[in-house]
CSV table of C-alpha atoms in Angstrom, one decimal:
chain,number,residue,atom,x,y,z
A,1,UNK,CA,57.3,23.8,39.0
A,2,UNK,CA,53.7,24.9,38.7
A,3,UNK,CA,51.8,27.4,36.9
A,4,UNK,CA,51.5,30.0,39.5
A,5,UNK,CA,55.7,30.2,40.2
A,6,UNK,CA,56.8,30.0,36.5
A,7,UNK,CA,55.1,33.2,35.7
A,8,UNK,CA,57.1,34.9,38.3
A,9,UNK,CA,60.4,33.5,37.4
A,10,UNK,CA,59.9,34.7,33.8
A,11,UNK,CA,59.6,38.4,35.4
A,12,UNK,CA,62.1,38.1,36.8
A,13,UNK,CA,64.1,36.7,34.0
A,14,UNK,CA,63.0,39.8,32.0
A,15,UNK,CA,64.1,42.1,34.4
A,16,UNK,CA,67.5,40.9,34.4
A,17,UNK,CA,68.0,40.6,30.7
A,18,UNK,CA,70.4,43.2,29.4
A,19,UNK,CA,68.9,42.7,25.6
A,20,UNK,CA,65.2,43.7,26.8
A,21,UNK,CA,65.6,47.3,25.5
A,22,UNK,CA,66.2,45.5,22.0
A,23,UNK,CA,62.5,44.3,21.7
A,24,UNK,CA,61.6,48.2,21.2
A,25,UNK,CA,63.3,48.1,17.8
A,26,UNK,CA,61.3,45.6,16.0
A,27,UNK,CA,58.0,46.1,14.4
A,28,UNK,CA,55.5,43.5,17.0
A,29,UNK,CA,52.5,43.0,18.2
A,30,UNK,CA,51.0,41.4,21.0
A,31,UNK,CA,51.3,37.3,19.3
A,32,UNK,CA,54.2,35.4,20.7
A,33,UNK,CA,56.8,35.0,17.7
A,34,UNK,CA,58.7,32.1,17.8
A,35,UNK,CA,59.3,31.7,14.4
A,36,UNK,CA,61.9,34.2,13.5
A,37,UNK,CA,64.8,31.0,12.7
A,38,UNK,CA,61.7,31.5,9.3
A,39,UNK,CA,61.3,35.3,9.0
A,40,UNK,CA,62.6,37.5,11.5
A,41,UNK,CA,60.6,40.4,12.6
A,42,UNK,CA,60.5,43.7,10.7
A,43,UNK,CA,63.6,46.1,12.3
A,44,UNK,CA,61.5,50.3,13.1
A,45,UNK,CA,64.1,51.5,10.7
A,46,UNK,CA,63.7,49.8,7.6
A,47,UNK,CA,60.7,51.4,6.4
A,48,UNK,CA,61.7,55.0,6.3
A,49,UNK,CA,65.2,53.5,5.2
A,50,UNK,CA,63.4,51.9,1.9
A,51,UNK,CA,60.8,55.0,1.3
A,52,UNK,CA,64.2,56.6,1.3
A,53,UNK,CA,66.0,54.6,-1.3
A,54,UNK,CA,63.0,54.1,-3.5
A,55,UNK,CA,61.8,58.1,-3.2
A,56,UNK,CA,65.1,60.2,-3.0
A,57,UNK,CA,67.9,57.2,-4.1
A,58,UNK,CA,65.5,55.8,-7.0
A,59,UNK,CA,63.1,58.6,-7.7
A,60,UNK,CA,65.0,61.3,-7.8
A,61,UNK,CA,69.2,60.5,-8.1
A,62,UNK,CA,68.2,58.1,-10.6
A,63,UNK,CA,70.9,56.6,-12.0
A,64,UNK,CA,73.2,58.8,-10.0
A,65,UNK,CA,73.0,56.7,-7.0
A,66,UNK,CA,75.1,54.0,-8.2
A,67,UNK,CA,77.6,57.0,-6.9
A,68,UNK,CA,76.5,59.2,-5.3
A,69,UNK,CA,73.9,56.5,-3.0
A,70,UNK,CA,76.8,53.7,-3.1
A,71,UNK,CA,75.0,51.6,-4.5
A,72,UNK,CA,78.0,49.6,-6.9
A,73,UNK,CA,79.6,49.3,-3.1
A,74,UNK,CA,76.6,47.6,-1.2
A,75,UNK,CA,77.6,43.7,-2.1
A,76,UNK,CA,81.1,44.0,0.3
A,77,UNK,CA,79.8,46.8,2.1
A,78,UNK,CA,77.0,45.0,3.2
A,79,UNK,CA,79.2,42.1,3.3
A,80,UNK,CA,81.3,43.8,6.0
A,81,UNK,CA,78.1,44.6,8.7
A,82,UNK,CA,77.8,41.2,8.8
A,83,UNK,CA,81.5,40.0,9.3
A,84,UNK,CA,81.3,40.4,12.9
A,85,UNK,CA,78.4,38.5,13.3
A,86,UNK,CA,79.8,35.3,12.1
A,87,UNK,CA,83.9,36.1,13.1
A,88,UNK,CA,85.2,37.3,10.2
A,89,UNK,CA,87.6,40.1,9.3
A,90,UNK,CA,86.4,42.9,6.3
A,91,UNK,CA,87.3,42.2,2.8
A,92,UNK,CA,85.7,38.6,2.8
A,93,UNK,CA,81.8,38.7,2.6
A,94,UNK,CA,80.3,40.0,-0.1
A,95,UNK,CA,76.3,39.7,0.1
A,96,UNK,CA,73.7,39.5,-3.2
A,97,UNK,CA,71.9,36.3,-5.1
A,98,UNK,CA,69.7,33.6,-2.8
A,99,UNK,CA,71.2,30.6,-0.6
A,100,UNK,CA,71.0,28.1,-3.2
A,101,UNK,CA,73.3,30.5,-5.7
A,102,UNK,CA,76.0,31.0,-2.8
A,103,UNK,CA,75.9,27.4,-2.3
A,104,UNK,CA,77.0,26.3,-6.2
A,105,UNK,CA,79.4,29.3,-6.3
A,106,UNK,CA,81.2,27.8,-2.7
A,107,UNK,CA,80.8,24.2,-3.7
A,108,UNK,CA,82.1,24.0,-6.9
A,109,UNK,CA,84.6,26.7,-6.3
A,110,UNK,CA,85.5,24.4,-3.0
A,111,UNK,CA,86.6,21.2,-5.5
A,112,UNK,CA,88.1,23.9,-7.8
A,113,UNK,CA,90.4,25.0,-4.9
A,114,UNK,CA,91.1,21.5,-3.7
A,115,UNK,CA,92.2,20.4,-7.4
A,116,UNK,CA,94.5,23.3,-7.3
A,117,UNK,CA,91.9,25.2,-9.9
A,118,UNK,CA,91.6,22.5,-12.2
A,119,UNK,CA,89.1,19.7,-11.8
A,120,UNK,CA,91.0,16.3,-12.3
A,121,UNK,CA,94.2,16.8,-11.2
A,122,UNK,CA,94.6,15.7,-7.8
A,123,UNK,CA,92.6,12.8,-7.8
A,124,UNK,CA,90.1,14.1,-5.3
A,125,UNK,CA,86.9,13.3,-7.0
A,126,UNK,CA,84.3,13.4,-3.9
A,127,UNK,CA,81.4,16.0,-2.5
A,128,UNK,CA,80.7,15.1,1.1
A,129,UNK,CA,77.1,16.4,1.8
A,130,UNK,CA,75.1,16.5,5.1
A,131,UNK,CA,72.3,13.6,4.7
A,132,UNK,CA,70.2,15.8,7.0
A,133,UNK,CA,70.8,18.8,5.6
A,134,UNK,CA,68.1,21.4,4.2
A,135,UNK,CA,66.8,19.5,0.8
A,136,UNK,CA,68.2,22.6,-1.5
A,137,UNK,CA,71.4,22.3,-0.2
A,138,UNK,CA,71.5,18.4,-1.3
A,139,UNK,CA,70.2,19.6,-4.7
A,140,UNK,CA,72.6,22.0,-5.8
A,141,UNK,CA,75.2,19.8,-4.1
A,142,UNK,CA,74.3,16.9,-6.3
A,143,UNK,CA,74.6,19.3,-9.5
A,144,UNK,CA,77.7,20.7,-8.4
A,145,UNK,CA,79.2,17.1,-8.3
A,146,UNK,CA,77.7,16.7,-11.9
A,147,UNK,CA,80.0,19.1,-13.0
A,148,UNK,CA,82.8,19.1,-10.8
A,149,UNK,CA,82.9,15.2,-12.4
A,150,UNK,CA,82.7,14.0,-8.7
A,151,UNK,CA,80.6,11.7,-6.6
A,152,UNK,CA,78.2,13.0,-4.3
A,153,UNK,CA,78.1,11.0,-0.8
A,154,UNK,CA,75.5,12.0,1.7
A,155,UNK,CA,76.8,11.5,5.3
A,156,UNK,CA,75.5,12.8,8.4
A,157,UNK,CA,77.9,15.1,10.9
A,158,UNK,CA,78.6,12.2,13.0
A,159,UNK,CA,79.8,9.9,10.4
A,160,UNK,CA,82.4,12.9,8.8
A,161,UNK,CA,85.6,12.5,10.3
A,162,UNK,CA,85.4,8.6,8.9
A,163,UNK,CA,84.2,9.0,5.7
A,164,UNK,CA,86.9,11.8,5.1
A,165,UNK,CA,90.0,10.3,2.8
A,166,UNK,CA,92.2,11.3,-0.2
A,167,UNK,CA,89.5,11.2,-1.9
A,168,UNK,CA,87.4,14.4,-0.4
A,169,UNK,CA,87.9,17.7,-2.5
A,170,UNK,CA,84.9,19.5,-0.6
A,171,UNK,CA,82.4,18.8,2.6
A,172,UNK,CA,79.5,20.8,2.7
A,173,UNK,CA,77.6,20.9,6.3
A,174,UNK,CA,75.2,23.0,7.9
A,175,UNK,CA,76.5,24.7,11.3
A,176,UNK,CA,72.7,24.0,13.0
A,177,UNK,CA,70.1,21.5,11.7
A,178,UNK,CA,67.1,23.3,10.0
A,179,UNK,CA,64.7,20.3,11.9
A,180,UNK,CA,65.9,19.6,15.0
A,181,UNK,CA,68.2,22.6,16.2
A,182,UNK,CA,70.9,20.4,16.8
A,183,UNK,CA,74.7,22.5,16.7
A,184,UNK,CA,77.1,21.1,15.1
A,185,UNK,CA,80.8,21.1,16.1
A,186,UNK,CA,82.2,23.3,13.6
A,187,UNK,CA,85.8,23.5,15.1
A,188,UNK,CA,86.6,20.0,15.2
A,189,UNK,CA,84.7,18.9,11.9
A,190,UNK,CA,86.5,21.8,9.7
A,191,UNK,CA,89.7,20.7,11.3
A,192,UNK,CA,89.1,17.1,10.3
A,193,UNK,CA,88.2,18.2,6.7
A,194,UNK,CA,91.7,19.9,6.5
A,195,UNK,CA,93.6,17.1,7.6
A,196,UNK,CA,92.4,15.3,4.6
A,197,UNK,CA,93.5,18.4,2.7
A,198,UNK,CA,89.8,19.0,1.4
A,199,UNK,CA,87.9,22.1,1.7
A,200,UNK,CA,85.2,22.7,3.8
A,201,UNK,CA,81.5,24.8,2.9
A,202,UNK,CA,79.4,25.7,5.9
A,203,UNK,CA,75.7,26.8,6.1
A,204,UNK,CA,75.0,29.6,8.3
A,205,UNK,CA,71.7,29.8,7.7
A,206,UNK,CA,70.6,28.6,11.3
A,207,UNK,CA,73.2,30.0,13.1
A,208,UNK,CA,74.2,33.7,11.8
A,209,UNK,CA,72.9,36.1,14.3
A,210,UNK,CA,72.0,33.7,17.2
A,211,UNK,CA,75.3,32.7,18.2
A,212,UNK,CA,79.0,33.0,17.7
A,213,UNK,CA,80.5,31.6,14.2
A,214,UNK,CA,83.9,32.3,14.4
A,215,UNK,CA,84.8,31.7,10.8
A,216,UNK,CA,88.5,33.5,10.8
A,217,UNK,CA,89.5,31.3,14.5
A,218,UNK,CA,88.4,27.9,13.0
A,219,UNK,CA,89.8,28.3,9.6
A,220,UNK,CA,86.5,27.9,7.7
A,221,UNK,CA,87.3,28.1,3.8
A,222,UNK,CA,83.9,28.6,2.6
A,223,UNK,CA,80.1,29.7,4.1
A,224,UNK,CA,77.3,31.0,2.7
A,225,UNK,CA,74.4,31.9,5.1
A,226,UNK,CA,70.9,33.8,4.3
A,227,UNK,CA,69.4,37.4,6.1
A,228,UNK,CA,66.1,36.4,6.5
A,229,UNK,CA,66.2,34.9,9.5
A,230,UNK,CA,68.1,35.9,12.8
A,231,UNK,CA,69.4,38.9,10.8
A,232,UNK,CA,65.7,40.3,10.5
A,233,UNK,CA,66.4,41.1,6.8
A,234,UNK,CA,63.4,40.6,5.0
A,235,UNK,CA,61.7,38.0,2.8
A,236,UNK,CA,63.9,37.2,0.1
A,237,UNK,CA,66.6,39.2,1.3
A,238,UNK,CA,70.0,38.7,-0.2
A,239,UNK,CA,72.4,36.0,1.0
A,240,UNK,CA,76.3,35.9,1.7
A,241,UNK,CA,79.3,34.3,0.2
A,242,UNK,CA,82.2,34.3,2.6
A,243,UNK,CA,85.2,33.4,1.2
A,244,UNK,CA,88.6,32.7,3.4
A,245,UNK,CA,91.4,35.6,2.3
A,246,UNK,CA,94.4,33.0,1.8
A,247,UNK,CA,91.5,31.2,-0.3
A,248,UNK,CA,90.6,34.4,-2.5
A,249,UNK,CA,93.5,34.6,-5.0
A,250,UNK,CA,92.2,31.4,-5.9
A,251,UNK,CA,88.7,30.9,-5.9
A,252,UNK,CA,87.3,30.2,-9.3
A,253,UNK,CA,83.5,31.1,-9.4
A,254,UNK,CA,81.4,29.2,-11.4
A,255,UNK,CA,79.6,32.1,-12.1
A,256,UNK,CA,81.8,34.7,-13.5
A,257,UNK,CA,79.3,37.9,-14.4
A,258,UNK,CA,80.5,41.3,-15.2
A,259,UNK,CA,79.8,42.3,-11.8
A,260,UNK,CA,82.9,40.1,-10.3
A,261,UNK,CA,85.4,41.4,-13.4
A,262,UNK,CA,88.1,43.0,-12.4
A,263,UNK,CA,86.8,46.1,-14.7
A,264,UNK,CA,83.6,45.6,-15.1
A,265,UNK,CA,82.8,48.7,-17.1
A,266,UNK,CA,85.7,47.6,-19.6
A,267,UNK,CA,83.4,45.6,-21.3
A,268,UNK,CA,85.8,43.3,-22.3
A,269,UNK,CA,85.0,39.6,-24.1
A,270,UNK,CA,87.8,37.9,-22.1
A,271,UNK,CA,87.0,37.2,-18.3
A,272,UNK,CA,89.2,38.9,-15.4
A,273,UNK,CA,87.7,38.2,-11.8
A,274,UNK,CA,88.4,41.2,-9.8
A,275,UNK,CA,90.1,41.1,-6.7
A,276,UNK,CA,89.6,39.5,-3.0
A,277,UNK,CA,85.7,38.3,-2.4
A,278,UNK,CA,84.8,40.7,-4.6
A,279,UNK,CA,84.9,37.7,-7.3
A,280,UNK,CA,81.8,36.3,-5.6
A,281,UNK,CA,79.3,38.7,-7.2
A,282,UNK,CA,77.8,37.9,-10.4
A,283,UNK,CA,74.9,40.6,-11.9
A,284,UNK,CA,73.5,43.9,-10.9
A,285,UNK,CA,72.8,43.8,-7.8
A,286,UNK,CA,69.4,43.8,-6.1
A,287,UNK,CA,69.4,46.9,-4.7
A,288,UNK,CA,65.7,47.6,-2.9
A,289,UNK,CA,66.4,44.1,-0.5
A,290,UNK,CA,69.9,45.0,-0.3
A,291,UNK,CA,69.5,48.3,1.2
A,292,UNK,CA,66.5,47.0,3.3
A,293,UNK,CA,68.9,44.6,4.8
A,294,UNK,CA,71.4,47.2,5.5
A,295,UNK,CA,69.1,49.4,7.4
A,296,UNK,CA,68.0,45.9,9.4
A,297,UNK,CA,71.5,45.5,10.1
A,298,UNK,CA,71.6,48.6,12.1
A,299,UNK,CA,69.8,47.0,15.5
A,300,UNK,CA,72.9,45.1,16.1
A,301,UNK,CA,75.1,48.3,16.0
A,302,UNK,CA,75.5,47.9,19.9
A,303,UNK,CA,74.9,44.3,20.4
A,304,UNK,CA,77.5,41.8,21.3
A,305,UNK,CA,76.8,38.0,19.8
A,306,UNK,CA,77.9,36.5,22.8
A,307,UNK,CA,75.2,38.6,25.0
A,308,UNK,CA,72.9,36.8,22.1
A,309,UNK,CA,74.1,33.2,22.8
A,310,UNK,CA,73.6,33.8,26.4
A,311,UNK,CA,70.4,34.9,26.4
A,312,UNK,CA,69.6,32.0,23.5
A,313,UNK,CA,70.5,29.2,25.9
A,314,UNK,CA,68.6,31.0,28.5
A,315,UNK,CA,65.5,30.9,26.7
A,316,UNK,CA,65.5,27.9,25.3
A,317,UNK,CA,66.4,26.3,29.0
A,318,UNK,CA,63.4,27.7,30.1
A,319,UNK,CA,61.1,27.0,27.1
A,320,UNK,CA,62.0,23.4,28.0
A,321,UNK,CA,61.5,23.7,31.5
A,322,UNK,CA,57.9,25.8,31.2
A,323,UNK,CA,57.3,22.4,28.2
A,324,UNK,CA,57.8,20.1,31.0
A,325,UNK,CA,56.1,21.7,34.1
A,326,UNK,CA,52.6,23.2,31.3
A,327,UNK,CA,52.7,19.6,29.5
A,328,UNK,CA,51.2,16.5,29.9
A,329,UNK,CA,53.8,14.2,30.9
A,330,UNK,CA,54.6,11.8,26.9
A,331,UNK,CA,52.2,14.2,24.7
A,332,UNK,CA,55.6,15.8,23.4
A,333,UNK,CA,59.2,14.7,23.0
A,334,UNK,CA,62.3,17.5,22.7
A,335,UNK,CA,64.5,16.3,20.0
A,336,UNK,CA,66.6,19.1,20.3
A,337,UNK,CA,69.5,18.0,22.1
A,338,UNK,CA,70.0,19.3,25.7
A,339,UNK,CA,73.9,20.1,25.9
A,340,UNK,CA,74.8,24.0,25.0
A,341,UNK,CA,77.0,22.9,22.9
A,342,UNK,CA,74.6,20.9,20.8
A,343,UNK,CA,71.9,23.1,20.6
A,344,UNK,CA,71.5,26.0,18.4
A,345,UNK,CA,68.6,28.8,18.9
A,346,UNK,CA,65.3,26.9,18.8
A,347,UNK,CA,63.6,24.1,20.2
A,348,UNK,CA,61.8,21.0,18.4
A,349,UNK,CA,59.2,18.8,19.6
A,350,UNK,CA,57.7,15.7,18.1
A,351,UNK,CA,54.1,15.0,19.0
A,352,UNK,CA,50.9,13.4,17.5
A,353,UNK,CA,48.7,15.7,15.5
A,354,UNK,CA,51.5,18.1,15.2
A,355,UNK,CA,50.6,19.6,12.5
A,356,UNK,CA,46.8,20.7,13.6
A,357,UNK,CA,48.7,21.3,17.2
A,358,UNK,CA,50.3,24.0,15.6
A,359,UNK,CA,47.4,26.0,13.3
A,360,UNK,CA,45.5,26.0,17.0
A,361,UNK,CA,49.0,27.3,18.8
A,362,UNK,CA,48.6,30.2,16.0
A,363,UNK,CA,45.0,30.6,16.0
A,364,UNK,CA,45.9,31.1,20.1
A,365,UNK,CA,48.4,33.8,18.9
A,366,UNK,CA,51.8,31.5,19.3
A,367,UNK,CA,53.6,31.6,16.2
A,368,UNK,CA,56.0,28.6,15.6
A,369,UNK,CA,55.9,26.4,12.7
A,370,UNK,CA,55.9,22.6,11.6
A,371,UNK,CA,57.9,20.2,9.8
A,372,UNK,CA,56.8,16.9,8.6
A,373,UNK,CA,55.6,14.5,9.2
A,374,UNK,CA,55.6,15.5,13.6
A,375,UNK,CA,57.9,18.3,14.6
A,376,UNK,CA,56.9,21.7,16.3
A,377,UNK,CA,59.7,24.0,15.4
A,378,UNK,CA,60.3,27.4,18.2
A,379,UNK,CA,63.0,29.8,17.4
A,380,UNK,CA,63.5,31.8,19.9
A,381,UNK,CA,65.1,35.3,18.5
A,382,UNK,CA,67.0,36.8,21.6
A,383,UNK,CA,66.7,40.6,20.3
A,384,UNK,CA,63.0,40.5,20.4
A,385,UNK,CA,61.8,37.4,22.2
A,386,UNK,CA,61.4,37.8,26.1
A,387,UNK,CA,61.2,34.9,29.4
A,388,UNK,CA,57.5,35.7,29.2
A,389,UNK,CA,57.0,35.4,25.6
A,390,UNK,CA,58.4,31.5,26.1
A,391,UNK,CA,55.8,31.2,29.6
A,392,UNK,CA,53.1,32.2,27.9
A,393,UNK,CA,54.1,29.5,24.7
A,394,UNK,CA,54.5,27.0,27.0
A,395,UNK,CA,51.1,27.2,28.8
A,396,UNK,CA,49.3,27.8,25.7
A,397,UNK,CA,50.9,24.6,24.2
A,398,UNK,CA,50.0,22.2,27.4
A,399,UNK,CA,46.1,23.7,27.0
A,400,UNK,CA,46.4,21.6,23.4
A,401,UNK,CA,46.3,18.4,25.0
């Protein structure tokens, strides 16, 4: 298809999408933002929202608002605004420390669960990783092993269901690949973990707010998942521990802190974990991101996640169809994989140069970003992104070659 009839199609395209009206919430400009699977864009309501908590909450409640503002309730109150996103019932998110602190707290507390709360006793003394997972996941994986006594294996998705054995106490996989954007098959892979009798850990970093989870149906024991991304958050905004209910009686936290004691204010030398998911806080928590996040949460008040999906698939179809129709035929390669059901909510390509191809896409006012050593990363955010947003990508991108 040529130049002149893909711009039409994506008018068209934009007139039918029932998610345009979203766009008008977000904080943009007239650059083409593609790189919201990094940093989403900044949600109109968060900046009165944190003038408010730092002014009124902060400034003048003082240390009131731990009442009378809710603060001591954001961690699961948070927790719950994002349950829906990623199929999961209240009472089993609670939201505060980064990624990499979820991660320990669900991996070691996975091997915990699978010993029946005592490392050593079942004889399951094996970590399954991803091998292509985000590098901080690997790392904290490999400590929790250290100290879980266990072995760390790297495997890729593929090769799960047959290095799974009596062995396993806890697989840790990432729902969408951070390079290529390839989705994983969460369904199957959790059930194959369970037949085993292990425990499985996803990462919901890549997939949370672009497309359905459904934690609760599929019987995921563990996640943890970041805000910065498709939830529009902020940089540095808290992350998310979800942790199963039949699981939560159970779960052993490697990080008890007073925050997760069943009477915090007790003051007590002798550790109680406090009820439900409620054991997955640790400290004080970080109140100015928090609350930024919760007024970010707001935009998907009246959204449905699988109105998202669709419109993801949409635009990443045609992202790939503009790519091949803009671009000279072998300057790029997709290593996203083309089935829906593999593909999460960006697109990668792999080309020469592609690391200068991308400072010139920005310098053009197309935002994306690159991976090493040759992939073009697009994430296409379907609250704020629109059909002519990925036309005008693609054309921009073939005038680099």
């Amino acid at each position: 298809m040529s130049e002149p009839e893909m711009r039409p199609k994506a008018e068209k395209l934009d007139a039918t999408d029932e998610l345009a009206g979203m766009r008008a919430q977000f904080v943009l400009d007239d650059t083409v933002y593609l790189d919201g699977n990094s940093l989403g864009a900044l949600p109109r309501s968060v900046p009165g929202r944190v003038e408010d908590v730092v002014r009124r909450q902060w400034g003048s409640l003082r240390i009131r608002s731990w009442d009378e503002s809710g603060w001591w309730t954001a961690p699961e109150r948070i927790g719950d605004r994002i349950a829906p996103l990623v199929g999961a019932a209240p009472g089993q998110i609670v939201v505060g420390d980064s990624t990499s602190v979820n991660v320990f707290k669900a991996v070691v507390g996975a091997v915990r669960l699978a010993d029946g709360g005592s490392e050593g006793r079942s004889g399951r003394d094996e970590v399954l990783v991803d091998a292509t997972t985000f590098p901080t996941d690997g790392y904290i994986a490999a400590s929790a092993a250290r100290l879980t006594g266990c072995t760390l294996r790297p495997v890729t998705p593929d090769e799960v269901p047959d290095a799974l054995s009596e062995r396993t106490a806890a697989v840790l996989l990432n729902h969408v690949d951070y390079r290529t954007g390839r989705l994983h098959d969460l369904p199957s892979l959790t059930a194959a973990i369970h037949e085993v009798g292990a425990i499985s850990v996803w990462d919901l970093c890549h997939s949370a707010g672009a497309l359905p989870v459904g934690l609760d149906e599929h019987g995921v024991d563990l996640a943890v998942g970041c805000t910065y991304k498709y939830l529009n958050g902020g940089p540095g905004s808290p992350a998310y521990l979800y942790v199963r209910e039949a699981h939560q009686p159970r779960f052993d936290s490697p990080l008890p802190g007073w925050n997760s004691h069943a009477d915090p204010f007790g003051m007590t030398p002798d550790y109680t974990p406090a009820p439900g998911a409620l054991r997955g806080r640790v400290g004080t928590p970080d109140i100015l991101s928090m609350l930024a996040l919760e007024a970010a949460l707001e935009v998907w008040d009246d959204v449905s996640i699988n109105a998202v999906r669709t419109k993801s698939l949409a635009l990443t179809d045609f992202f790939l169809e503009c790519v091949e129709s803009y671009v000279p035929e072998g300057t790029v390669e997709s290593v996203t994989p083309s089935p829906h059901t593999e593909r999460g909510s960006q697109v990668a390509l792999r080309c020469t140069d592609a690391g200068n191809v991308m400072r010139r896409l920005i310098d053009r006012g197309v935002i994306g970003d690159f991976r090493e050593p040759d992939v073009l990363r697009f994430g296409f955010t379907p609250l704020y992104v629109g059909f002519g947003d990925v036309e005008r990508a693609a054309r921009v991108l073939g005038e680099m070659f």
